[in-house]
DNA sequence: CTGTTAGCGCATTCAA
DNA sequence: TTGAATGCGCTAACAG
């Protein structure tokens, strides 16, 4: 029968015949304790199956060995990859991860960050939807914090992918294929990376020979599929989707309507999620190193936690991966 | 400037002109406190931005409002969906989720479960890879616990998908299409659901006119792709993959070898992950309600936590979704 | 090197 | 109804 109540530090002290502070020291490998005694204490602890209560330690030490990660949507492959990279790295450093999914509820984001921060040592905000003003107000009160996929924030390390540069590269790719009218499926959700994309598009359209048709869409597969008709009737010969999910939804929907990709319509996405390489045709996209972003976000947090020098903001430039979903313009679609 | 140190219960007591125990009572809506006084206390707390330290509360109350979830691989879409369902449901009940990814390291599984359990109120083991003996030894020491995707355990609620039944149905489907020689890509990882699949296959092969070729593979996309040659040379006209990931890898690899699916080879998977419907051709699979499994696992844990009646083990029977990756036998592949 | 004492911040006895 | 005292389990001063 397992003991119904776990052994406490006093039980170990009693068994080893020492004071409870000696047990504490021994268990924490404090060098000021006699080696022989330390062994005796550890043997007693092992015999009893004792391990210090982490909650009690947290209270007295003021740290929980846990960080909070707040994500807009656990169903998004990009965030999943970020979480995975983060979780693995934190685990390797002996830290635990408390995870929260805001389900894209912007108004609950701040509250979740604040609440979870109190039971952890720091919080990592993954692609927060909060407007800049709200973010600026929130961050100082929850330090240490790390922000993913937002522009550099005052006094807070940031790790992000440069969606603006990626957009520019993707546009250059499409232009080189002869596309002059491009549909842009913008995510309706307020996201910093979305703004960066729009800015890059604005730049390209003012300074170039290419025009854009913005089609408000969402951030998931279904919203991409729902935009199919709008894209088709837009007269665009190519579509730049908010992300791979949207691109795949669009690809799937236009295919069932008999539109050939890339002969009739070129489609490109962002992120390079796991299945982007296996759609039919395989998707051209800007590869965002999500796993690495998660890993680096942890590294920044770890530096903050261990008093290391504050990590500079890291920025990854996505690499455009050209696959078969984009091709040369054949017949410009008729203007509607 | 934000205060560098958060207000404590004493600060509120001082501001409200009451004792600290009255503050505690008021903040916890203890009915024995005078309503007017309670309002005054809460006003003071609001003014100071006070909220009780959750770590201190955890220590004194003996509960953390957090549960631990241990998963074999955060990159697996099925586990992601389970986690999502679990996380959403727990959050709705005011609980937090501590998440651990064992990275398929069986030997670290027990340690992770034990460790994380100590800083939480319970642990949910998602498809643990531990052998039954190890699981039986572990579970009593970490109660309350809930196990996902394992056969019913003594004194521990279980929620699982019936992979055996799903396998039987999938085989029946393939038989009805005329397939008599079927390759089974077994996951090399020790998993209970894998055993269930094998048992169903053994049953079918002993009692029927269909034979199976077991091809050891892994549990991910790449291992499915790596099995392509083995499947082709096996002479099978259909392949049952360990899961959709493996099926998609196989589908992709045989396609590049010029094998047509389903004309030359039928392929079926398990799980119905988000992209299974969008492969080319769309994948026939046994749909496992992962999100619901996660949700129900939480419900079982919540019942345990709130002293409700112990939830009976729940079992979901996956529904076979017939799509285009399976079709009638045309030319039995040549025996090698 | 080891034992004694004092909190960490709070909920909850026990008196009043 | 409220305040004073006790302790959750542990670490870290402080003595010895």
XYZ file of C-alpha atoms (C1' of nucleotides) in Angstrom:
704
model
C 0.000 0.000 0.000
C 1.251 3.414 -0.852
C 1.364 5.826 2.068
C -1.646 8.031 1.872
C 0.458 10.988 2.906
C 3.823 11.769 1.421
C 6.871 11.940 3.690
C 7.912 15.420 4.745
C 11.311 16.827 5.445
C 10.798 16.101 9.150
C 10.370 12.399 8.508
C 13.684 12.330 6.727
C 15.326 14.322 9.505
C 14.032 11.889 12.069
C 15.162 8.834 10.149
C 18.606 10.276 9.501
C 18.884 11.583 13.020
C 19.608 15.143 12.031
C 17.845 18.481 12.033
C 15.518 19.432 9.269
C 17.799 22.181 8.053
C 20.551 19.669 7.490
C 18.169 17.656 5.375
C 17.362 20.745 3.387
C 21.027 21.499 2.866
C 21.883 17.949 1.918
C 19.056 17.667 -0.548
C 20.122 20.898 -2.186
C 23.748 19.808 -2.374
C 24.883 22.590 -0.154
C 28.682 22.113 0.093
C 28.772 23.116 3.732
C 27.383 19.773 4.800
C 29.624 16.878 5.749
C 29.783 14.464 2.822
C 29.191 11.413 4.966
C 26.240 13.047 6.614
C 24.890 14.120 3.275
C 24.994 10.537 2.084
C 23.171 9.368 5.172
C 20.488 11.985 4.639
C 20.068 11.114 0.990
C 19.843 7.446 1.833
C 17.100 8.219 4.311
C 15.327 10.341 1.755
C 15.582 7.596 -0.819
C 14.287 5.030 1.640
C 11.259 7.191 2.346
C 10.823 8.232 -1.257
C 11.137 11.802 -0.186
C 11.330 14.747 -2.526
C 10.817 18.331 -1.456
C 7.353 19.735 -1.980
C 7.716 22.025 -4.994
C 4.882 24.296 -3.930
C 6.498 24.971 -0.566
C 9.801 25.572 -2.282
C 8.159 27.937 -4.706
C 6.722 29.980 -1.868
C 9.958 30.367 0.004
C 12.230 30.703 -3.007
C 9.960 32.999 -4.902
C 10.260 30.977 -8.066
C 8.280 28.154 -9.541
C 10.542 26.741 -12.235
C 7.599 27.247 -14.537
C 6.880 29.700 -17.316
C 3.569 30.640 -18.816
C 2.978 30.507 -22.551
C -0.065 32.246 -23.964
C -1.139 31.330 -27.485
C -3.993 32.606 -29.659
C -4.935 29.203 -31.034
C -3.619 25.767 -30.245
C -5.036 24.514 -33.546
C -2.654 26.625 -35.595
C 0.272 24.500 -36.816
C 2.657 27.425 -36.565
C 1.866 28.008 -32.913
C 2.068 24.284 -32.283
C 5.578 24.248 -33.651
C 6.567 27.273 -31.621
C 5.171 25.635 -28.491
C 7.040 22.461 -29.254
C 10.371 24.215 -29.675
C 9.743 26.200 -26.542
C 8.619 23.249 -24.482
C 11.568 21.099 -25.442
C 14.078 23.837 -24.696
C 12.510 24.777 -21.387
C 12.389 21.162 -20.347
C 16.064 20.758 -21.124
C 16.744 23.594 -18.691
C 14.589 22.052 -15.996
C 11.600 24.306 -16.452
C 7.937 23.477 -16.794
C 5.444 25.077 -19.156
C 1.996 26.282 -18.252
C 0.015 26.670 -21.417
C -2.999 28.829 -22.203
C -5.046 29.006 -25.365
C -6.961 32.264 -25.724
C -9.031 30.868 -28.588
C -8.436 34.172 -30.411
C -10.356 36.056 -27.712
C -8.416 39.299 -27.694
C -10.197 40.641 -24.662
C -9.171 37.715 -22.496
C -5.572 37.837 -23.558
C -4.352 40.399 -21.032
C -6.210 38.762 -18.178
C -4.773 35.354 -19.000
C -1.268 36.740 -19.195
C -1.610 38.478 -15.855
C -3.239 35.554 -14.114
C -0.871 32.869 -15.299
C 2.121 35.084 -14.684
C 1.421 35.029 -10.969
C 1.911 31.297 -10.690
C 4.987 31.245 -12.891
C 8.363 32.931 -13.182
C 7.713 34.646 -16.487
C 5.397 34.748 -19.431
C 5.919 34.270 -23.126
C 3.335 35.927 -25.334
C 3.035 34.131 -28.616
C 1.743 36.381 -31.379
C -0.462 38.392 -29.030
C -3.502 39.972 -30.691
C -3.503 42.873 -28.248
C -3.089 46.298 -29.872
C 0.245 47.960 -29.287
C -1.185 50.315 -26.684
C -2.584 47.430 -24.676
C 0.630 45.489 -25.017
C 2.738 48.423 -23.866
C 0.547 48.815 -20.835
C 0.585 45.121 -20.032
C 4.222 44.173 -20.459
C 5.800 46.205 -17.637
C 3.476 44.587 -15.126
C 4.291 41.022 -16.073
C 8.062 41.111 -16.466
C 10.008 39.043 -17.167
C 8.280 38.593 -20.484
C 9.209 37.612 -24.006
C 7.124 38.447 -27.027
C 6.916 36.396 -30.188
C 6.005 37.803 -33.595
C 5.586 41.434 -32.722
C 7.815 44.421 -33.474
C 10.517 45.082 -30.874
C 9.026 46.198 -27.567
C 10.578 48.474 -24.977
C 12.551 46.518 -22.406
C 11.206 43.188 -23.606
C 13.055 40.663 -25.752
C 11.276 39.874 -28.962
C 11.734 37.044 -31.387
C 9.906 37.252 -34.638
C 9.817 36.326 -38.267
C 10.124 39.147 -40.763
C 6.838 38.741 -42.577
C 7.346 42.028 -44.393
C 10.549 40.855 -46.051
C 8.948 37.497 -46.783
C 6.024 39.211 -48.456
C 8.344 41.312 -50.562
C 10.241 38.232 -51.684
C 7.089 36.343 -52.474
C 5.825 39.280 -54.525
C 9.129 39.434 -56.387
C 8.787 35.751 -57.135
C 5.287 36.226 -58.509
C 6.334 39.253 -60.528
C 9.171 37.320 -62.078
C 6.577 34.823 -63.234
C 4.703 37.595 -64.984
C 1.927 38.160 -62.472
C 0.675 41.733 -62.419
C -2.607 41.364 -60.599
C -2.389 39.586 -57.289
C -5.083 38.775 -54.765
C -4.094 39.129 -51.137
C -6.133 37.140 -48.647
C -5.648 39.156 -45.482
C -6.344 37.594 -42.125
C -9.174 39.388 -40.427
C -7.591 38.866 -37.059
C -5.515 41.766 -35.835
C -1.978 40.490 -35.977
C 1.299 42.299 -36.236
C 2.518 39.966 -38.940
C -0.612 40.839 -40.911
C 0.276 44.518 -40.739
C 3.786 43.771 -41.947
C 2.395 41.919 -44.916
C 0.074 44.789 -45.806
C 2.872 47.300 -45.576
C 5.032 45.274 -47.920
C 2.132 45.044 -50.336
C 1.500 48.762 -50.155
C 5.152 49.361 -50.954
C 5.088 47.035 -53.900
C 1.896 48.453 -55.319
C 2.956 52.098 -55.135
C 6.380 51.537 -56.557
C 5.682 48.947 -59.146
C 3.770 47.637 -62.078
C 1.769 45.225 -60.035
C -1.640 45.764 -58.498
C -3.264 44.047 -55.558
C -6.790 43.078 -54.669
C -7.259 42.692 -50.949
C -9.740 40.023 -50.018
C -10.501 39.873 -46.302
C -10.321 36.295 -45.142
C -9.591 34.580 -41.870
C -6.594 32.640 -40.671
C -7.723 29.066 -41.181
C -8.388 26.489 -43.868
C -12.124 27.148 -44.095
C -11.749 30.871 -44.600
C -9.339 30.186 -47.440
C -11.865 27.912 -49.061
C -14.597 30.480 -48.531
C -12.594 33.072 -50.436
C -12.356 31.017 -53.594
C -15.118 32.739 -55.506
C -13.885 36.181 -54.537
C -10.412 35.296 -55.727
C -11.658 33.869 -58.990
C -13.841 36.864 -59.771
C -11.098 39.283 -58.817
C -9.311 38.676 -62.062
C -6.062 37.997 -60.228
C -3.646 35.529 -61.751
C -2.019 34.804 -58.437
C -3.050 34.744 -54.813
C -0.990 35.456 -51.753
C -2.682 33.877 -48.771
C -2.372 35.042 -45.184
C -0.825 31.723 -44.271
C -0.521 28.146 -45.515
C -3.795 27.117 -43.945
C -5.639 29.771 -45.924
C -3.634 28.897 -49.023
C -4.537 25.237 -48.690
C -8.198 26.031 -48.241
C -8.113 28.211 -51.313
C -6.201 25.602 -53.269
C -8.677 22.930 -52.337
C -11.723 25.060 -53.162
C -10.527 26.406 -56.508
C -9.460 22.907 -57.560
C -12.959 21.561 -57.060
C -14.204 24.428 -59.231
C -12.009 23.237 -62.057
C -9.397 25.951 -61.736
C -5.940 24.547 -62.372
C -3.067 25.502 -60.099
C -0.711 26.961 -61.138
C -1.815 27.106 -64.794
C -4.897 29.220 -64.118
C -3.985 30.553 -60.723
C -0.780 30.641 -58.739
C -1.084 30.331 -54.972
C 1.464 31.083 -52.283
C 1.260 30.985 -48.525
C 3.289 31.727 -45.419
C 4.818 29.529 -42.713
C 5.646 26.250 -44.465
C 3.583 24.156 -42.118
C 4.247 20.405 -42.100
C 1.837 19.555 -44.910
C 2.564 22.440 -47.217
C 5.015 20.277 -49.119
C 2.426 17.589 -49.708
C -0.557 19.374 -51.128
C -1.344 18.900 -54.801
C 0.440 20.756 -56.162
C 2.956 21.361 -53.367
C 2.670 24.843 -51.952
C 5.053 27.690 -52.595
C 5.500 29.468 -49.286
C 7.760 31.540 -47.078
C 9.255 29.112 -44.594
C 9.085 30.417 -41.044
C 11.335 28.495 -38.635
C 8.677 28.151 -35.978
C 10.430 25.507 -33.923
C 13.539 27.663 -33.754
C 11.501 30.725 -32.855
C 10.080 28.819 -29.917
C 13.530 27.625 -28.939
C 14.981 31.128 -29.076
C 12.052 32.592 -27.189
C 12.877 30.195 -24.396
C 16.549 31.123 -24.575
C 15.612 34.774 -24.150
C 13.394 33.933 -21.201
C 16.054 31.769 -19.652
C 18.552 34.603 -19.918
C 16.100 36.905 -18.180
C 15.474 34.335 -15.468
C 19.117 33.637 -14.735
C 20.083 37.279 -14.768
C 22.094 36.916 -17.905
C 22.499 39.790 -20.269
C 19.180 40.717 -21.849
C 18.988 38.995 -25.188
C 18.700 41.306 -28.134
C 15.576 40.973 -30.197
C 15.943 38.188 -32.712
C 14.477 38.352 -36.158
C 14.267 35.490 -38.592
C 13.950 36.169 -42.280
C 11.735 33.474 -43.757
C 13.091 31.692 -46.770
C 10.889 31.511 -49.809
C 10.382 27.912 -50.819
C 9.319 27.669 -54.408
C 7.222 24.639 -55.120
C 4.656 23.818 -57.756
C 1.707 25.955 -56.718
C 3.175 28.992 -58.410
C 3.987 29.184 -62.100
C 4.186 31.597 -65.018
C 1.168 33.528 -66.090
C -0.474 31.871 -69.055
C -3.739 33.594 -69.775
C -4.433 36.599 -67.663
C -7.861 35.984 -66.208
C -10.582 38.163 -67.707
C -11.369 41.350 -65.847
C -14.795 41.221 -64.239
C 5.782 53.367 -12.550
C 4.576 49.973 -11.510
C 5.308 49.013 -7.946
C 8.287 46.768 -7.892
C 6.680 44.633 -5.232
C 3.100 43.471 -5.391
C 0.728 44.413 -2.579
C 0.204 41.713 0.033
C -2.815 40.901 2.076
C -1.442 43.052 4.902
C -1.401 46.142 2.714
C -5.050 45.659 1.952
C -5.823 45.080 5.609
C -4.070 48.279 6.561
C -5.823 50.333 3.890
C -9.223 48.940 4.788
C -8.534 49.235 8.483
C -9.253 45.597 9.250
C -7.332 42.503 10.180
C -5.735 40.359 7.578
C -8.086 37.497 8.291
C -11.038 39.691 7.439
C -9.414 40.496 4.135
C -8.949 36.823 3.466
C -12.580 36.118 4.277
C -13.854 38.996 2.208
C -11.788 38.087 -0.813
C -13.053 34.532 -0.647
C -16.668 35.664 -0.298
C -17.013 34.099 3.089
C -20.640 34.840 4.079
C -19.727 35.456 7.714
C -18.307 38.842 6.904
C -20.403 41.984 7.092
C -21.483 42.979 3.572
C -20.537 46.607 4.032
C -17.149 45.632 5.388
C -16.639 43.213 2.552
C -17.268 45.984 0.065
C -14.784 48.222 1.799
C -12.178 45.492 1.729
C -12.761 44.760 -1.918
C -12.543 48.433 -2.743
C -9.210 48.609 -0.971
C -8.024 45.500 -2.804
C -9.093 46.971 -6.121
C -7.353 50.236 -5.353
C -4.143 48.406 -4.609
C -4.576 45.958 -7.461
C -4.393 43.136 -4.968
C -4.996 39.511 -5.790
C -4.030 36.657 -3.502
C -0.715 35.010 -4.237
C -1.669 31.710 -5.884
C 1.460 29.938 -4.717
C 0.765 30.760 -1.091
C -2.833 29.692 -1.537
C -1.685 26.452 -3.109
C 0.483 25.682 -0.132
C -2.158 26.279 2.460
C -5.080 24.853 0.517
C -3.230 21.864 -0.808
C -4.407 22.439 -4.336
C -2.984 24.307 -7.283
C -5.892 24.630 -9.699
C -3.554 23.078 -12.225
C -3.374 19.680 -13.854
C -0.470 18.023 -15.587
C -0.782 16.600 -19.078
C 1.937 14.284 -20.326
C 2.112 13.645 -24.064
C 4.435 11.451 -26.118
C 4.879 13.945 -28.938
C 3.595 17.465 -29.327
C 4.167 17.181 -33.086
C 1.482 14.551 -33.469
C -1.749 16.132 -34.746
C -3.857 13.692 -32.771
C -2.217 14.610 -29.500
C -2.443 18.271 -30.406
C -6.198 17.928 -30.828
C -6.525 16.049 -27.555
C -4.535 18.737 -25.790
C -6.681 21.423 -27.326
C -9.924 19.810 -26.204
C -8.481 19.230 -22.756
C -7.065 22.713 -22.417
C -10.265 24.443 -23.465
C -12.385 22.370 -21.091
C -10.037 22.779 -18.144
C -9.865 26.494 -18.728
C -13.645 26.724 -18.706
C -13.591 25.163 -15.252
C -10.954 27.578 -14.003
C -8.043 25.180 -14.178
C -4.612 25.606 -15.674
C -2.664 23.064 -17.701
C 0.962 22.147 -17.232
C 2.168 20.420 -20.330
C 5.017 17.968 -20.848
C 6.292 16.421 -24.041
C 8.229 13.203 -23.477
C 9.510 13.215 -27.044
C 8.673 9.491 -27.191
C 11.262 8.771 -24.488
C 9.534 5.910 -22.709
C 12.026 5.815 -19.895
C 11.396 9.428 -18.931
C 7.670 9.064 -18.978
C 7.187 7.823 -15.427
C 9.572 10.385 -14.004
C 7.822 13.219 -15.788
C 4.441 12.057 -14.583
C 5.639 11.807 -11.003
C 7.473 15.104 -11.033
C 4.766 17.187 -12.621
C 2.126 15.579 -10.480
C 3.653 17.090 -7.378
C 3.078 20.619 -8.522
C -0.421 19.952 -9.766
C -3.688 18.485 -8.542
C -3.737 15.543 -10.909
C -2.183 14.124 -14.009
C -3.572 13.081 -17.357
C -1.500 10.541 -19.228
C -2.053 10.839 -22.941
C -1.342 7.589 -24.759
C 1.459 6.600 -22.384
C 4.087 4.334 -23.920
C 4.801 2.668 -20.582
C 4.201 -1.099 -20.524
C 1.170 -2.206 -18.550
C 3.283 -3.352 -15.630
C 4.957 0.006 -15.350
C 1.680 1.806 -15.700
C 0.051 -0.289 -12.996
C 2.910 0.488 -10.660
C 2.870 4.170 -11.455
C -0.803 5.042 -11.364
C -1.578 4.437 -7.680
C 1.208 6.802 -6.673
C -0.002 9.707 -8.781
C -3.744 9.662 -8.191
C -5.905 11.369 -9.185
C -5.026 10.329 -12.696
C -6.809 9.836 -15.991
C -5.435 7.743 -18.814
C -6.077 8.317 -22.492
C -5.920 5.605 -25.136
C -5.126 2.619 -22.983
C -7.324 -0.285 -21.918
C -9.317 0.296 -18.707
C -7.035 0.552 -15.681
C -7.814 -0.398 -12.110
C -9.241 2.544 -10.167
C -8.364 5.026 -12.908
C -10.802 6.539 -15.401
C -9.860 5.871 -18.979
C -10.995 7.495 -22.170
C -9.972 5.881 -25.381
C -10.756 5.241 -28.993
C -11.492 1.669 -29.968
C -8.730 1.122 -32.498
C -9.491 -2.577 -32.649
C -13.014 -2.011 -33.856
C -11.797 0.653 -36.236
C -9.246 -1.740 -37.678
C -11.873 -4.404 -38.157
C -14.120 -1.958 -39.974
C -11.333 -0.723 -42.175
C -10.417 -4.298 -43.073
C -14.032 -5.037 -43.891
C -14.065 -2.018 -46.157
C -10.936 -3.176 -47.961
C -12.267 -6.706 -48.288
C -15.460 -5.423 -49.811
C -13.310 -3.758 -52.431
C -11.763 -7.093 -53.243
C -8.455 -6.712 -51.460
C -7.053 -9.991 -50.219
C -3.481 -9.095 -49.515
C -3.023 -6.109 -47.253
C 0.133 -4.476 -45.974
C -0.006 -3.248 -42.389
C 2.447 -0.534 -41.459
C 2.797 -1.054 -37.746
C 4.144 1.727 -35.567
C 7.389 0.633 -33.981
C 6.559 2.564 -30.857
C 4.972 0.493 -28.126
C 1.440 1.790 -27.966
C -1.712 0.215 -26.708
C -3.627 1.291 -29.758
C -1.013 -0.474 -31.865
C -1.645 -3.693 -29.994
C -5.360 -3.335 -30.566
C -4.776 -2.931 -34.283
C -2.586 -6.019 -34.403
C -5.129 -8.085 -32.543
C -7.856 -7.085 -34.965
C -5.589 -8.004 -37.832
C -4.752 -11.355 -36.308
C -8.437 -12.053 -35.927
C -9.146 -11.146 -39.506
C -6.301 -13.181 -40.896
C -7.103 -16.355 -39.001
C -10.792 -16.258 -39.730
C -10.821 -15.004 -43.246
C -9.692 -15.128 -46.772
C -7.397 -12.186 -46.426
C -3.714 -12.196 -45.633
C -1.560 -9.520 -44.088
C 2.027 -8.440 -44.505
C 3.306 -6.568 -41.483
C 5.804 -3.877 -42.303
C 7.374 -2.269 -39.259
C 7.297 1.500 -39.654
C 7.215 4.438 -37.288
C 4.459 6.836 -36.357
C 5.268 9.823 -38.536
C 5.179 11.033 -42.115
C 8.784 10.159 -42.899
C 8.513 6.587 -41.743
C 5.500 6.152 -43.958
C 7.466 7.438 -46.908
C 10.386 5.193 -46.007
C 8.132 2.147 -46.172
C 7.080 2.744 -49.753
C 9.433 0.248 -51.355
C 8.624 -2.421 -48.823
C 4.930 -1.948 -49.452
C 5.337 -2.041 -53.196
C 7.439 -5.184 -53.165
C 5.111 -6.889 -50.709
C 2.591 -7.563 -53.425
C -0.172 -6.047 -51.329
C -3.003 -4.279 -53.140
C -3.880 -2.205 -50.143
C -2.060 -0.706 -47.180
C -3.339 -0.019 -43.719
C -1.098 2.570 -42.122
C -0.546 2.993 -38.404
C -2.017 6.465 -38.611
C -2.777 9.221 -41.093
C 0.715 10.636 -40.868
C 2.212 7.329 -41.956
C -0.474 6.951 -44.602
C 0.278 10.369 -46.018
C 3.989 9.665 -46.124
C 3.326 6.424 -47.927
C 0.886 8.086 -50.294
C 3.374 10.773 -51.139
C 6.262 8.363 -51.683
C 4.428 5.816 -53.811
C 2.957 8.618 -55.911
C 6.390 9.886 -56.826
C 7.256 6.322 -57.858
C 4.428 6.359 -60.351
C 2.099 4.155 -58.360
C -1.462 5.348 -58.713
C -3.700 5.526 -55.657
C -6.158 3.899 -55.439
C -5.901 2.229 -58.874
C -2.638 0.427 -58.098
C -2.706 0.640 -54.344
C -5.374 1.527 -51.819
C -4.249 3.342 -48.689
C -6.073 3.874 -45.431
C -5.026 5.497 -42.181
C -6.281 6.202 -38.686
C -7.267 9.384 -36.850
C -8.626 11.678 -39.557
C -6.199 14.466 -38.813
C -7.018 17.916 -40.184
C -5.329 17.427 -43.561
C -6.428 13.884 -44.242
C -9.353 15.206 -46.256
C -7.101 17.278 -48.473
C -4.435 14.929 -49.671
C -4.523 13.806 -53.286
C -6.485 11.649 -53.316
C -8.253 12.372 -50.017
C -7.493 9.760 -47.414
C -9.804 7.013 -46.271
C -9.404 6.771 -42.529
C -10.995 5.896 -39.218
C -12.004 9.190 -37.649
C -10.971 9.446 -34.025
C -12.718 12.287 -32.148
C -9.542 13.573 -30.550
C -10.898 16.902 -29.410
C -13.772 15.161 -27.655
C -11.435 12.645 -26.091
C -9.469 15.518 -24.600
C -12.645 17.164 -23.414
C -13.907 13.991 -21.774
C -10.564 13.268 -20.188
C -10.830 16.632 -18.505
C -14.396 15.902 -17.440
C -13.197 12.701 -15.787
C -10.395 14.549 -14.033
C -12.725 17.289 -12.925
C -15.066 14.722 -11.426
C -12.168 13.211 -9.526
C -11.047 16.624 -8.316
C -14.435 17.748 -7.123
C -15.230 14.477 -5.428
C -17.911 13.637 -7.893
C -18.746 10.077 -8.719
C -15.845 8.407 -10.503
C -16.515 8.612 -14.207
C -16.818 5.303 -15.944
C -14.284 4.591 -18.618
C -15.347 6.122 -21.894
C -14.694 4.503 -25.223
C -15.199 6.102 -28.594
C -15.693 3.965 -31.648
C -14.010 5.694 -34.573
C -16.122 6.150 -37.657
C -14.661 4.965 -40.918
C -14.574 7.815 -43.408
C -14.367 6.499 -46.922
C -12.635 8.859 -49.264
C -10.783 8.418 -52.512
C -7.565 6.749 -51.399
C -9.222 3.349 -51.313
C -10.829 1.711 -54.298
C -11.557 -1.647 -55.856
C -8.752 -4.011 -56.712
C -7.935 -3.793 -60.404
C -4.819 -5.779 -61.056
C -3.495 -7.671 -58.109
C 0.107 -6.603 -57.820
C 2.573 -9.228 -58.978
C 3.997 -11.480 -56.285
C 7.677 -10.833 -55.778
C 29.838 22.022 10.085
C 25.157 21.705 12.396
C 20.928 23.085 15.011
C 17.544 26.815 16.230
C 14.609 30.412 14.671
C 12.167 33.086 11.570
C 9.517 33.825 7.868
C 7.525 33.093 2.453
C 1.709 34.760 1.976
C -2.153 33.060 2.937
C -6.579 30.310 5.085
C -8.355 28.839 9.171
C -8.723 27.408 13.559
C -9.816 29.486 18.192
C -11.298 33.220 21.313
C -13.629 37.309 22.059
C -19.097 39.099 13.234
C -14.119 40.079 13.835
C -9.152 39.694 15.455
C -5.150 36.951 17.161
C -2.670 32.913 16.716
C -1.270 28.665 14.215
C 0.664 26.228 10.407
C 0.927 24.626 5.188
C 6.515 22.642 4.020
C 10.315 24.450 3.154
C 14.929 27.610 2.853
C 17.985 30.794 4.899
C 19.488 33.753 8.211
C 21.624 33.409 12.627
C 24.099 31.280 16.359
C 26.941 27.766 18.282
